[in-house]
Amino acid sequence: MNARELFERLVNLDESERIEAKRAAEVGSSVMETICAFSNEPGLGGGHLLLGVAREEVALFPGYQVIGIGNPDKLASDLAARCRTDFNVPVRVDIRQERLEGKTVLVVFVPEAQASEKPVYFKSQGLPHGAFRRIGPTDQRSTEDDLLVFYEGRGNETYDYSVVRDAALDDID
C-alpha cells in the first residue's frame, strides 16, 4: 500500500492489527516494539508503519494529521540499521519515502518472520521480556505461553526431509 491508501485507512478505520501511525522524529522504542510485534504475530503476514503521521487528540472527533519528517534519509538509515542490529535476527523492512499533503512521510512494511526465526526479540532484553506480539492495534510483551506458540510453529522437519520444488529425477546424480 502507498502512503495515501494507508492514511485513508487510518482516517476511516483507525489503527489496526496491520497499520500503525507514528510521529517518529527519531527511531524510538515504540517504533522498534511495533516492528518486533509485526514480525512475530503468527499468520498476520506483517504490517505497515506510517511514519510522520500523528493522532489529533484535541479535535472534537479525533483523527490523524500529517506531520512530516524533517530528515527522512537519516530516519530511514537509522531504522534499517537498528532493524539489523537490535534483534536476535535481522529484520529486513521495506522503507519508502513518499509525499503526503505536501510533506515527506516514510512508509515501512515489516514482513512476518519465518517460523524458524520466531520469536524475534530484542537482544538486550532477552526472552520473554524482549519479544512482542501484535494484538489488535497494540504491541504487547510476550509471555511464556506466547513463546510456546512461536516454538510450536517452527515444526521439527529438517531440510533433508523437505520437498524441493521443481525437482525431477534428472536432478539426482
mmCIF file of N, CA, C and O in Angstrom, residues 65-157:
data_model
loop_
_atom_site.group_PDB
_atom_site.id
_atom_site.type_symbol
_atom_site.label_atom_id
_atom_site.label_comp_id
_atom_site.label_asym_id
_atom_site.label_seq_id
_atom_site.Cartn_x
_atom_site.Cartn_y
_atom_site.Cartn_z
ATOM 1 N N GLN A 65 -3.310 13.507 11.478
ATOM 2 C CA GLN A 65 -2.784 14.605 10.688
ATOM 3 C C GLN A 65 -1.372 14.270 10.234
ATOM 4 O O GLN A 65 -0.643 13.557 10.921
ATOM 5 N N VAL A 66 -1.013 14.786 9.070
ATOM 6 C CA VAL A 66 0.321 14.565 8.526
ATOM 7 C C VAL A 66 1.249 15.602 9.149
ATOM 8 O O VAL A 66 1.025 16.801 9.004
ATOM 9 N N ILE A 67 2.265 15.143 9.835
ATOM 10 C CA ILE A 67 3.257 15.999 10.469
ATOM 11 C C ILE A 67 4.464 16.154 9.547
ATOM 12 O O ILE A 67 5.045 17.223 9.446
ATOM 13 N N GLY A 68 4.837 15.065 8.894
ATOM 14 C CA GLY A 68 6.018 15.057 8.037
ATOM 15 C C GLY A 68 7.264 14.700 8.830
ATOM 16 O O GLY A 68 7.255 14.686 10.060
ATOM 17 N N ILE A 69 8.333 14.423 8.106
ATOM 18 C CA ILE A 69 9.606 14.061 8.707
ATOM 19 C C ILE A 69 10.660 15.019 8.192
ATOM 20 O O ILE A 69 10.793 15.206 6.978
ATOM 21 N N GLY A 70 11.404 15.625 9.116
ATOM 22 C CA GLY A 70 12.415 16.623 8.755
ATOM 23 C C GLY A 70 13.596 16.064 7.991
ATOM 24 O O GLY A 70 14.051 16.660 7.025
ATOM 25 N N ASN A 71 14.116 14.916 8.393
ATOM 26 C CA ASN A 71 15.279 14.322 7.746
ATOM 27 C C ASN A 71 14.986 12.848 7.438
ATOM 28 O O ASN A 71 15.464 11.959 8.140
ATOM 29 N N PRO A 72 14.214 12.594 6.391
ATOM 30 C CA PRO A 72 13.782 11.219 6.109
ATOM 31 C C PRO A 72 14.921 10.258 5.780
ATOM 32 O O PRO A 72 14.849 9.081 6.125
ATOM 33 N N ASP A 73 15.985 10.741 5.126
ATOM 34 C CA ASP A 73 17.103 9.863 4.793
ATOM 35 C C ASP A 73 17.776 9.334 6.060
ATOM 36 O O ASP A 73 18.075 8.146 6.168
ATOM 37 N N LYS A 74 18.009 10.206 7.013
ATOM 38 C CA LYS A 74 18.642 9.796 8.267
ATOM 39 C C LYS A 74 17.733 8.846 9.040
ATOM 40 O O LYS A 74 18.186 7.828 9.561
ATOM 41 N N LEU A 75 16.437 9.174 9.098
ATOM 42 C CA LEU A 75 15.496 8.311 9.821
ATOM 43 C C LEU A 75 15.442 6.922 9.181
ATOM 44 O O LEU A 75 15.473 5.909 9.883
ATOM 45 N N ALA A 76 15.390 6.866 7.851
ATOM 46 C CA ALA A 76 15.347 5.579 7.149
ATOM 47 C C ALA A 76 16.631 4.782 7.395
ATOM 48 O O ALA A 76 16.586 3.573 7.640
ATOM 49 N N SER A 77 17.772 5.453 7.362
ATOM 50 C CA SER A 77 19.051 4.774 7.607
ATOM 51 C C SER A 77 19.133 4.254 9.032
ATOM 52 O O SER A 77 19.567 3.120 9.264
ATOM 53 N N ASP A 78 18.730 5.082 9.993
ATOM 54 C CA ASP A 78 18.747 4.661 11.396
ATOM 55 C C ASP A 78 17.818 3.473 11.624
ATOM 56 O O ASP A 78 18.169 2.530 12.341
ATOM 57 N N LEU A 79 16.652 3.520 11.014
ATOM 58 C CA LEU A 79 15.680 2.439 11.169
ATOM 59 C C LEU A 79 16.224 1.131 10.597
ATOM 60 O O LEU A 79 16.160 0.082 11.246
ATOM 61 N N ALA A 80 16.778 1.188 9.397
ATOM 62 C CA ALA A 80 17.333 -0.024 8.772
ATOM 63 C C ALA A 80 18.479 -0.593 9.612
ATOM 64 O O ALA A 80 18.570 -1.813 9.796
ATOM 65 N N ALA A 81 19.321 0.286 10.144
ATOM 66 C CA ALA A 81 20.454 -0.175 10.958
ATOM 67 C C ALA A 81 19.976 -0.824 12.253
ATOM 68 O O ALA A 81 20.468 -1.886 12.644
ATOM 69 N N ARG A 82 19.004 -0.216 12.900
ATOM 70 C CA ARG A 82 18.507 -0.788 14.156
ATOM 71 C C ARG A 82 17.773 -2.104 13.924
ATOM 72 O O ARG A 82 17.855 -3.006 14.754
ATOM 73 N N CYS A 83 17.070 -2.225 12.800
ATOM 74 C CA CYS A 83 16.392 -3.490 12.488
ATOM 75 C C CYS A 83 17.399 -4.611 12.247
ATOM 76 O O CYS A 83 17.102 -5.774 12.482
ATOM 77 N N ARG A 84 18.589 -4.240 11.814
ATOM 78 C CA ARG A 84 19.634 -5.226 11.576
ATOM 79 C C ARG A 84 20.350 -5.616 12.869
ATOM 80 O O ARG A 84 20.752 -6.762 13.026
ATOM 81 N N THR A 85 20.476 -4.686 13.820
ATOM 82 C CA THR A 85 21.326 -4.940 14.983
ATOM 83 C C THR A 85 20.592 -5.162 16.309
ATOM 84 O O THR A 85 21.129 -5.818 17.189
ATOM 85 N N ASP A 86 19.399 -4.604 16.489
ATOM 86 C CA ASP A 86 18.730 -4.664 17.790
ATOM 87 C C ASP A 86 18.121 -6.018 18.119
ATOM 88 O O ASP A 86 17.976 -6.360 19.288
ATOM 89 N N PHE A 87 17.743 -6.772 17.094
ATOM 90 C CA PHE A 87 17.021 -8.022 17.311
ATOM 91 C C PHE A 87 17.956 -9.223 17.230
ATOM 92 O O PHE A 87 19.064 -9.134 16.706
ATOM 93 N N ASN A 88 17.460 -10.369 17.698
ATOM 94 C CA ASN A 88 18.238 -11.604 17.637
ATOM 95 C C ASN A 88 18.474 -12.069 16.208
ATOM 96 O O ASN A 88 19.435 -12.788 15.938
ATOM 97 N N VAL A 89 17.610 -11.696 15.279
ATOM 98 C CA VAL A 89 17.787 -11.950 13.846
ATOM 99 C C VAL A 89 17.549 -10.630 13.119
ATOM 100 O O VAL A 89 16.745 -9.808 13.573
ATOM 101 N N PRO A 90 18.222 -10.392 12.002
ATOM 102 C CA PRO A 90 17.960 -9.149 11.271
ATOM 103 C C PRO A 90 16.529 -9.132 10.733
ATOM 104 O O PRO A 90 16.041 -10.141 10.225
ATOM 105 N N VAL A 91 15.865 -8.012 10.867
ATOM 106 C CA VAL A 91 14.527 -7.821 10.308
ATOM 107 C C VAL A 91 14.689 -6.887 9.119
ATOM 108 O O VAL A 91 15.109 -5.743 9.272
ATOM 109 N N ARG A 92 14.393 -7.392 7.939
ATOM 110 C CA ARG A 92 14.583 -6.612 6.705
ATOM 111 C C ARG A 92 13.275 -5.925 6.336
ATOM 112 O O ARG A 92 12.364 -6.544 5.790
ATOM 113 N N VAL A 93 13.183 -4.652 6.662
ATOM 114 C CA VAL A 93 11.980 -3.885 6.388
ATOM 115 C C VAL A 93 12.102 -3.189 5.036
ATOM 116 O O VAL A 93 13.206 -2.916 4.568
ATOM 117 N N ASP A 94 10.971 -2.918 4.422
ATOM 118 C CA ASP A 94 10.911 -2.168 3.168
ATOM 119 C C ASP A 94 10.552 -0.736 3.532
ATOM 120 O O ASP A 94 9.474 -0.496 4.101
ATOM 121 N N ILE A 95 11.430 0.224 3.240
ATOM 122 C CA ILE A 95 11.224 1.629 3.613
ATOM 123 C C ILE A 95 11.131 2.467 2.341
ATOM 124 O O ILE A 95 12.038 2.426 1.510
ATOM 125 N N ARG A 96 10.037 3.231 2.225
ATOM 126 C CA ARG A 96 9.857 4.116 1.071
ATOM 127 C C ARG A 96 9.526 5.529 1.552
ATOM 128 O O ARG A 96 8.716 5.696 2.465
ATOM 129 N N GLN A 97 10.128 6.520 0.909
ATOM 130 C CA GLN A 97 9.763 7.913 1.153
ATOM 131 C C GLN A 97 8.658 8.282 0.174
ATOM 132 O O GLN A 97 8.762 7.992 -1.018
ATOM 133 N N GLU A 98 7.614 8.914 0.695
ATOM 134 C CA GLU A 98 6.524 9.369 -0.163
ATOM 135 C C GLU A 98 6.075 10.752 0.298
ATOM 136 O O GLU A 98 6.340 11.156 1.430
ATOM 137 N N ARG A 99 5.384 11.453 -0.581
ATOM 138 C CA ARG A 99 4.827 12.766 -0.252
ATOM 139 C C ARG A 99 3.345 12.587 0.052
ATOM 140 O O ARG A 99 2.627 11.898 -0.662
ATOM 141 N N LEU A 100 2.919 13.229 1.133
ATOM 142 C CA LEU A 100 1.524 13.165 1.549
ATOM 143 C C LEU A 100 1.154 14.549 2.058
ATOM 144 O O LEU A 100 1.803 15.065 2.976
ATOM 145 N N GLU A 101 0.181 15.166 1.430
ATOM 146 C CA GLU A 101 -0.239 16.527 1.765
ATOM 147 C C GLU A 101 0.942 17.484 1.760
ATOM 148 O O GLU A 101 1.087 18.348 2.631
ATOM 149 N N GLY A 102 1.845 17.312 0.786
ATOM 150 C CA GLY A 102 2.982 18.200 0.622
ATOM 151 C C GLY A 102 4.124 17.971 1.594
ATOM 152 O O GLY A 102 5.086 18.731 1.616
ATOM 153 N N LYS A 103 4.038 16.927 2.410
ATOM 154 C CA LYS A 103 5.085 16.637 3.393
ATOM 155 C C LYS A 103 5.648 15.238 3.146
ATOM 156 O O LYS A 103 4.960 14.365 2.617
ATOM 157 N N THR A 104 6.885 15.038 3.562
ATOM 158 C CA THR A 104 7.529 13.736 3.389
ATOM 159 C C THR A 104 7.198 12.824 4.559
ATOM 160 O O THR A 104 7.325 13.217 5.715
ATOM 161 N N VAL A 105 6.768 11.617 4.238
ATOM 162 C CA VAL A 105 6.497 10.577 5.235
ATOM 163 C C VAL A 105 7.262 9.323 4.817
ATOM 164 O O VAL A 105 7.694 9.203 3.673
ATOM 165 N N LEU A 106 7.410 8.411 5.746
ATOM 166 C CA LEU A 106 8.014 7.119 5.434
ATOM 167 C C LEU A 106 6.953 6.033 5.557
ATOM 168 O O LEU A 106 6.223 5.986 6.552
ATOM 169 N N VAL A 107 6.883 5.192 4.544
ATOM 170 C CA VAL A 107 6.025 4.013 4.572
ATOM 171 C C VAL A 107 6.950 2.822 4.802
ATOM 172 O O VAL A 107 7.870 2.585 4.023
ATOM 173 N N VAL A 108 6.715 2.118 5.894
ATOM 174 C CA VAL A 108 7.569 0.992 6.267
ATOM 175 C C VAL A 108 6.718 -0.268 6.288
ATOM 176 O O VAL A 108 5.735 -0.341 7.019
ATOM 177 N N PHE A 109 7.097 -1.243 5.464
ATOM 178 C CA PHE A 109 6.433 -2.543 5.523
ATOM 179 C C PHE A 109 7.343 -3.497 6.277
ATOM 180 O O PHE A 109 8.518 -3.660 5.943
ATOM 181 N N VAL A 110 6.793 -4.127 7.306
ATOM 182 C CA VAL A 110 7.525 -5.095 8.124
ATOM 183 C C VAL A 110 6.977 -6.480 7.798
ATOM 184 O O VAL A 110 5.819 -6.767 8.088
ATOM 185 N N PRO A 111 7.779 -7.350 7.178
ATOM 186 C CA PRO A 111 7.281 -8.683 6.858
ATOM 187 C C PRO A 111 7.239 -9.565 8.109
ATOM 188 O O PRO A 111 7.996 -9.361 9.059
ATOM 189 N N GLU A 112 6.351 -10.536 8.091
ATOM 190 C CA GLU A 112 6.315 -11.525 9.166
ATOM 191 C C GLU A 112 7.558 -12.399 9.056
ATOM 192 O O GLU A 112 7.938 -12.818 7.962
ATOM 193 N N ALA A 113 8.185 -12.658 10.176
ATOM 194 C CA ALA A 113 9.370 -13.514 10.196
ATOM 195 C C ALA A 113 8.991 -14.955 9.875
ATOM 196 O O ALA A 113 7.859 -15.383 10.125
ATOM 197 N N GLN A 114 9.933 -15.688 9.316
ATOM 198 C CA GLN A 114 9.726 -17.106 9.070
ATOM 199 C C GLN A 114 9.538 -17.803 10.411
ATOM 200 O O GLN A 114 10.098 -17.393 11.422
ATOM 201 N N ALA A 115 8.774 -18.881 10.421
ATOM 202 C CA ALA A 115 8.510 -19.618 11.661
ATOM 203 C C ALA A 115 9.811 -20.064 12.330
ATOM 204 O O ALA A 115 9.919 -20.053 13.556
ATOM 205 N N SER A 116 10.805 -20.404 11.539
ATOM 206 C CA SER A 116 12.076 -20.863 12.098
ATOM 207 C C SER A 116 12.858 -19.741 12.779
ATOM 208 O O SER A 116 13.780 -20.011 13.540
ATOM 209 N N GLU A 117 12.511 -18.484 12.514
ATOM 210 C CA GLU A 117 13.198 -17.336 13.110
ATOM 211 C C GLU A 117 12.480 -16.784 14.337
ATOM 212 O O GLU A 117 13.022 -15.934 15.032
ATOM 213 N N LYS A 118 11.267 -17.246 14.582
ATOM 214 C CA LYS A 118 10.486 -16.708 15.703
ATOM 215 C C LYS A 118 10.854 -17.408 16.986
ATOM 216 O O LYS A 118 11.166 -18.601 16.962
ATOM 217 N N PRO A 119 10.804 -16.728 18.086
ATOM 218 C CA PRO A 119 10.401 -15.346 18.266
ATOM 219 C C PRO A 119 11.533 -14.376 17.946
ATOM 220 O O PRO A 119 12.695 -14.622 18.257
ATOM 221 N N VAL A 120 11.161 -13.258 17.320
ATOM 222 C CA VAL A 120 12.079 -12.137 17.146
ATOM 223 C C VAL A 120 12.021 -11.362 18.456
ATOM 224 O O VAL A 120 10.942 -11.090 18.974
ATOM 225 N N TYR A 121 13.180 -11.030 18.995
ATOM 226 C CA TYR A 121 13.205 -10.313 20.273
ATOM 227 C C TYR A 121 14.415 -9.393 20.344
ATOM 228 O O TYR A 121 15.378 -9.553 19.591
ATOM 229 N N PHE A 122 14.352 -8.420 21.250
ATOM 230 C CA PHE A 122 15.456 -7.500 21.474
ATOM 231 C C PHE A 122 16.577 -8.260 22.184
ATOM 232 O O PHE A 122 16.359 -8.814 23.267
ATOM 233 N N LYS A 123 17.756 -8.270 21.581
ATOM 234 C CA LYS A 123 18.890 -8.983 22.173
ATOM 235 C C LYS A 123 19.188 -8.475 23.580
ATOM 236 O O LYS A 123 19.520 -9.261 24.464
ATOM 237 N N SER A 124 19.054 -7.184 23.786
ATOM 238 C CA SER A 124 19.415 -6.596 25.079
ATOM 239 C C SER A 124 18.441 -6.983 26.197
ATOM 240 O O SER A 124 18.779 -6.875 27.368
ATOM 241 N N GLN A 125 17.234 -7.435 25.834
ATOM 242 C CA GLN A 125 16.222 -7.752 26.841
ATOM 243 C C GLN A 125 15.999 -9.250 27.021
ATOM 244 O O GLN A 125 15.470 -9.677 28.038
ATOM 245 N N GLY A 126 16.371 -10.044 26.042
ATOM 246 C CA GLY A 126 16.182 -11.486 26.144
ATOM 247 C C GLY A 126 14.718 -11.895 26.083
ATOM 248 O O GLY A 126 13.834 -11.092 25.808
ATOM 249 N N LEU A 127 14.484 -13.178 26.356
ATOM 250 C CA LEU A 127 13.126 -13.735 26.306
ATOM 251 C C LEU A 127 12.594 -13.954 27.714
ATOM 252 O O LEU A 127 13.370 -14.233 28.621
ATOM 253 N N PRO A 128 11.324 -13.870 27.936
ATOM 254 C CA PRO A 128 10.253 -13.467 27.021
ATOM 255 C C PRO A 128 10.066 -11.953 26.959
ATOM 256 O O PRO A 128 9.338 -11.443 26.134
ATOM 257 N N HIS A 129 10.736 -11.220 27.865
ATOM 258 C CA HIS A 129 10.520 -9.777 28.011
ATOM 259 C C HIS A 129 10.786 -8.986 26.720
ATOM 260 O O HIS A 129 10.117 -7.996 26.449
ATOM 261 N N GLY A 130 11.734 -9.421 25.906
ATOM 262 C CA GLY A 130 12.124 -8.670 24.726
ATOM 263 C C GLY A 130 11.360 -8.981 23.464
ATOM 264 O O GLY A 130 11.614 -8.394 22.415
ATOM 265 N N ALA A 131 10.390 -9.899 23.523
ATOM 266 C CA ALA A 131 9.575 -10.245 22.352
ATOM 267 C C ALA A 131 8.202 -9.583 22.477
ATOM 268 O O ALA A 131 7.665 -9.462 23.574
ATOM 269 N N PHE A 132 7.658 -9.163 21.343
ATOM 270 C CA PHE A 132 6.346 -8.522 21.322
ATOM 271 C C PHE A 132 5.445 -9.213 20.317
ATOM 272 O O PHE A 132 5.916 -9.799 19.341
ATOM 273 N N ARG A 133 4.136 -9.122 20.566
ATOM 274 C CA ARG A 133 3.108 -9.623 19.644
ATOM 275 C C ARG A 133 2.177 -8.482 19.283
ATOM 276 O O ARG A 133 2.014 -7.532 20.050
ATOM 277 N N ARG A 134 1.554 -8.592 18.124
ATOM 278 C CA ARG A 134 0.587 -7.592 17.669
ATOM 279 C C ARG A 134 -0.804 -8.137 17.970
ATOM 280 O O ARG A 134 -1.277 -9.085 17.340
ATOM 281 N N ILE A 135 -1.468 -7.547 18.946
ATOM 282 C CA ILE A 135 -2.815 -7.947 19.329
ATOM 283 C C ILE A 135 -3.731 -6.748 19.058
ATOM 284 O O ILE A 135 -3.654 -5.737 19.757
ATOM 285 N N GLY A 136 -4.557 -6.868 18.022
ATOM 286 C CA GLY A 136 -5.371 -5.729 17.607
ATOM 287 C C GLY A 136 -4.444 -4.580 17.234
ATOM 288 O O GLY A 136 -3.430 -4.783 16.587
ATOM 289 N N PRO A 137 -4.750 -3.358 17.678
ATOM 290 C CA PRO A 137 -3.889 -2.215 17.346
ATOM 291 C C PRO A 137 -2.779 -1.977 18.382
ATOM 292 O O PRO A 137 -2.219 -0.893 18.436
ATOM 293 N N THR A 138 -2.467 -2.990 19.198
ATOM 294 C CA THR A 138 -1.484 -2.787 20.257
ATOM 295 C C THR A 138 -0.288 -3.727 20.112
ATOM 296 O O THR A 138 -0.397 -4.796 19.513
ATOM 297 N N ASP A 139 0.819 -3.306 20.687
ATOM 298 C CA ASP A 139 2.020 -4.125 20.780
ATOM 299 C C ASP A 139 2.112 -4.592 22.224
ATOM 300 O O ASP A 139 2.162 -3.770 23.134
ATOM 301 N N GLN A 140 2.124 -5.911 22.427
ATOM 302 C CA GLN A 140 2.130 -6.446 23.787
ATOM 303 C C GLN A 140 3.335 -7.341 24.005
ATOM 304 O O GLN A 140 3.696 -8.131 23.131
ATOM 305 N N ARG A 141 3.922 -7.207 25.193
ATOM 306 C CA ARG A 141 5.051 -8.065 25.554
ATOM 307 C C ARG A 141 4.607 -9.519 25.559
ATOM 308 O O ARG A 141 3.519 -9.844 26.003
ATOM 309 N N SER A 142 5.483 -10.374 25.083
ATOM 310 C CA SER A 142 5.179 -11.805 25.056
ATOM 311 C C SER A 142 5.276 -12.404 26.453
ATOM 312 O O SER A 142 6.039 -11.943 27.289
ATOM 313 N N THR A 143 4.503 -13.450 26.640
ATOM 314 C CA THR A 143 4.520 -14.211 27.882
ATOM 315 C C THR A 143 5.168 -15.567 27.604
ATOM 316 O O THR A 143 5.460 -15.905 26.449
ATOM 317 N N GLU A 144 5.324 -16.346 28.644
ATOM 318 C CA GLU A 144 5.848 -17.705 28.474
ATOM 319 C C GLU A 144 4.941 -18.519 27.548
ATOM 320 O O GLU A 144 5.416 -19.300 26.735
ATOM 321 N N ASP A 145 3.627 -18.326 27.664
ATOM 322 C CA ASP A 145 2.683 -19.048 26.798
ATOM 323 C C ASP A 145 2.841 -18.640 25.342
ATOM 324 O O ASP A 145 2.701 -19.473 24.439
ATOM 325 N N ASP A 146 3.127 -17.362 25.093
ATOM 326 C CA ASP A 146 3.357 -16.907 23.723
ATOM 327 C C ASP A 146 4.581 -17.592 23.120
ATOM 328 O O ASP A 146 4.592 -17.930 21.935
ATOM 329 N N LEU A 147 5.598 -17.790 23.932
ATOM 330 C CA LEU A 147 6.807 -18.454 23.431
ATOM 331 C C LEU A 147 6.502 -19.862 22.951
ATOM 332 O O LEU A 147 7.050 -20.323 21.943
ATOM 333 N N LEU A 148 5.593 -20.543 23.633
ATOM 334 C CA LEU A 148 5.191 -21.887 23.195
ATOM 335 C C LEU A 148 4.573 -21.845 21.807
ATOM 336 O O LEU A 148 4.826 -22.719 20.976
ATOM 337 N N VAL A 149 3.757 -20.824 21.541
ATOM 338 C CA VAL A 149 3.135 -20.667 20.218
ATOM 339 C C VAL A 149 4.215 -20.502 19.158
ATOM 340 O O VAL A 149 4.155 -21.115 18.089
ATOM 341 N N PHE A 150 5.215 -19.673 19.447
ATOM 342 C CA PHE A 150 6.290 -19.457 18.470
ATOM 343 C C PHE A 150 7.076 -20.735 18.215
ATOM 344 O O PHE A 150 7.345 -21.088 17.073
ATOM 345 N N TYR A 151 7.439 -21.444 19.281
ATOM 346 C CA TYR A 151 8.261 -22.641 19.114
ATOM 347 C C TYR A 151 7.489 -23.781 18.468
ATOM 348 O O TYR A 151 8.055 -24.557 17.693
ATOM 349 N N GLU A 152 6.182 -23.897 18.754
ATOM 350 C CA GLU A 152 5.371 -24.923 18.096
ATOM 351 C C GLU A 152 5.265 -24.655 16.608
ATOM 352 O O GLU A 152 5.184 -25.571 15.807
ATOM 353 N N GLY A 153 5.253 -23.387 16.214
ATOM 354 C CA GLY A 153 5.160 -23.022 14.805
ATOM 355 C C GLY A 153 6.396 -23.380 14.008
ATOM 356 O O GLY A 153 6.356 -23.458 12.786
ATOM 357 N N ARG A 154 7.495 -23.595 14.686
ATOM 358 C CA ARG A 154 8.739 -23.933 14.000
ATOM 359 C C ARG A 154 8.692 -25.298 13.343
ATOM 360 O O ARG A 154 9.323 -25.530 12.328
ATOM 361 N N GLY A 155 7.956 -26.222 13.951
ATOM 362 C CA GLY A 155 7.929 -27.580 13.415
ATOM 363 C C GLY A 155 9.264 -28.253 13.669
ATOM 364 O O GLY A 155 10.201 -27.661 14.175
ATOM 365 N N ASN A 156 9.369 -29.500 13.327
ATOM 366 C CA ASN A 156 10.621 -30.211 13.561
ATOM 367 C C ASN A 156 11.120 -30.918 12.310
ATOM 368 O O ASN A 156 11.867 -31.868 12.389
ATOM 369 N N GLU A 157 10.695 -30.456 11.147
ATOM 370 C CA GLU A 157 11.139 -31.062 9.908
ATOM 371 C C GLU A 157 12.507 -30.499 9.534
ATOM 372 O O GLU A 157 12.711 -29.293 9.517
#
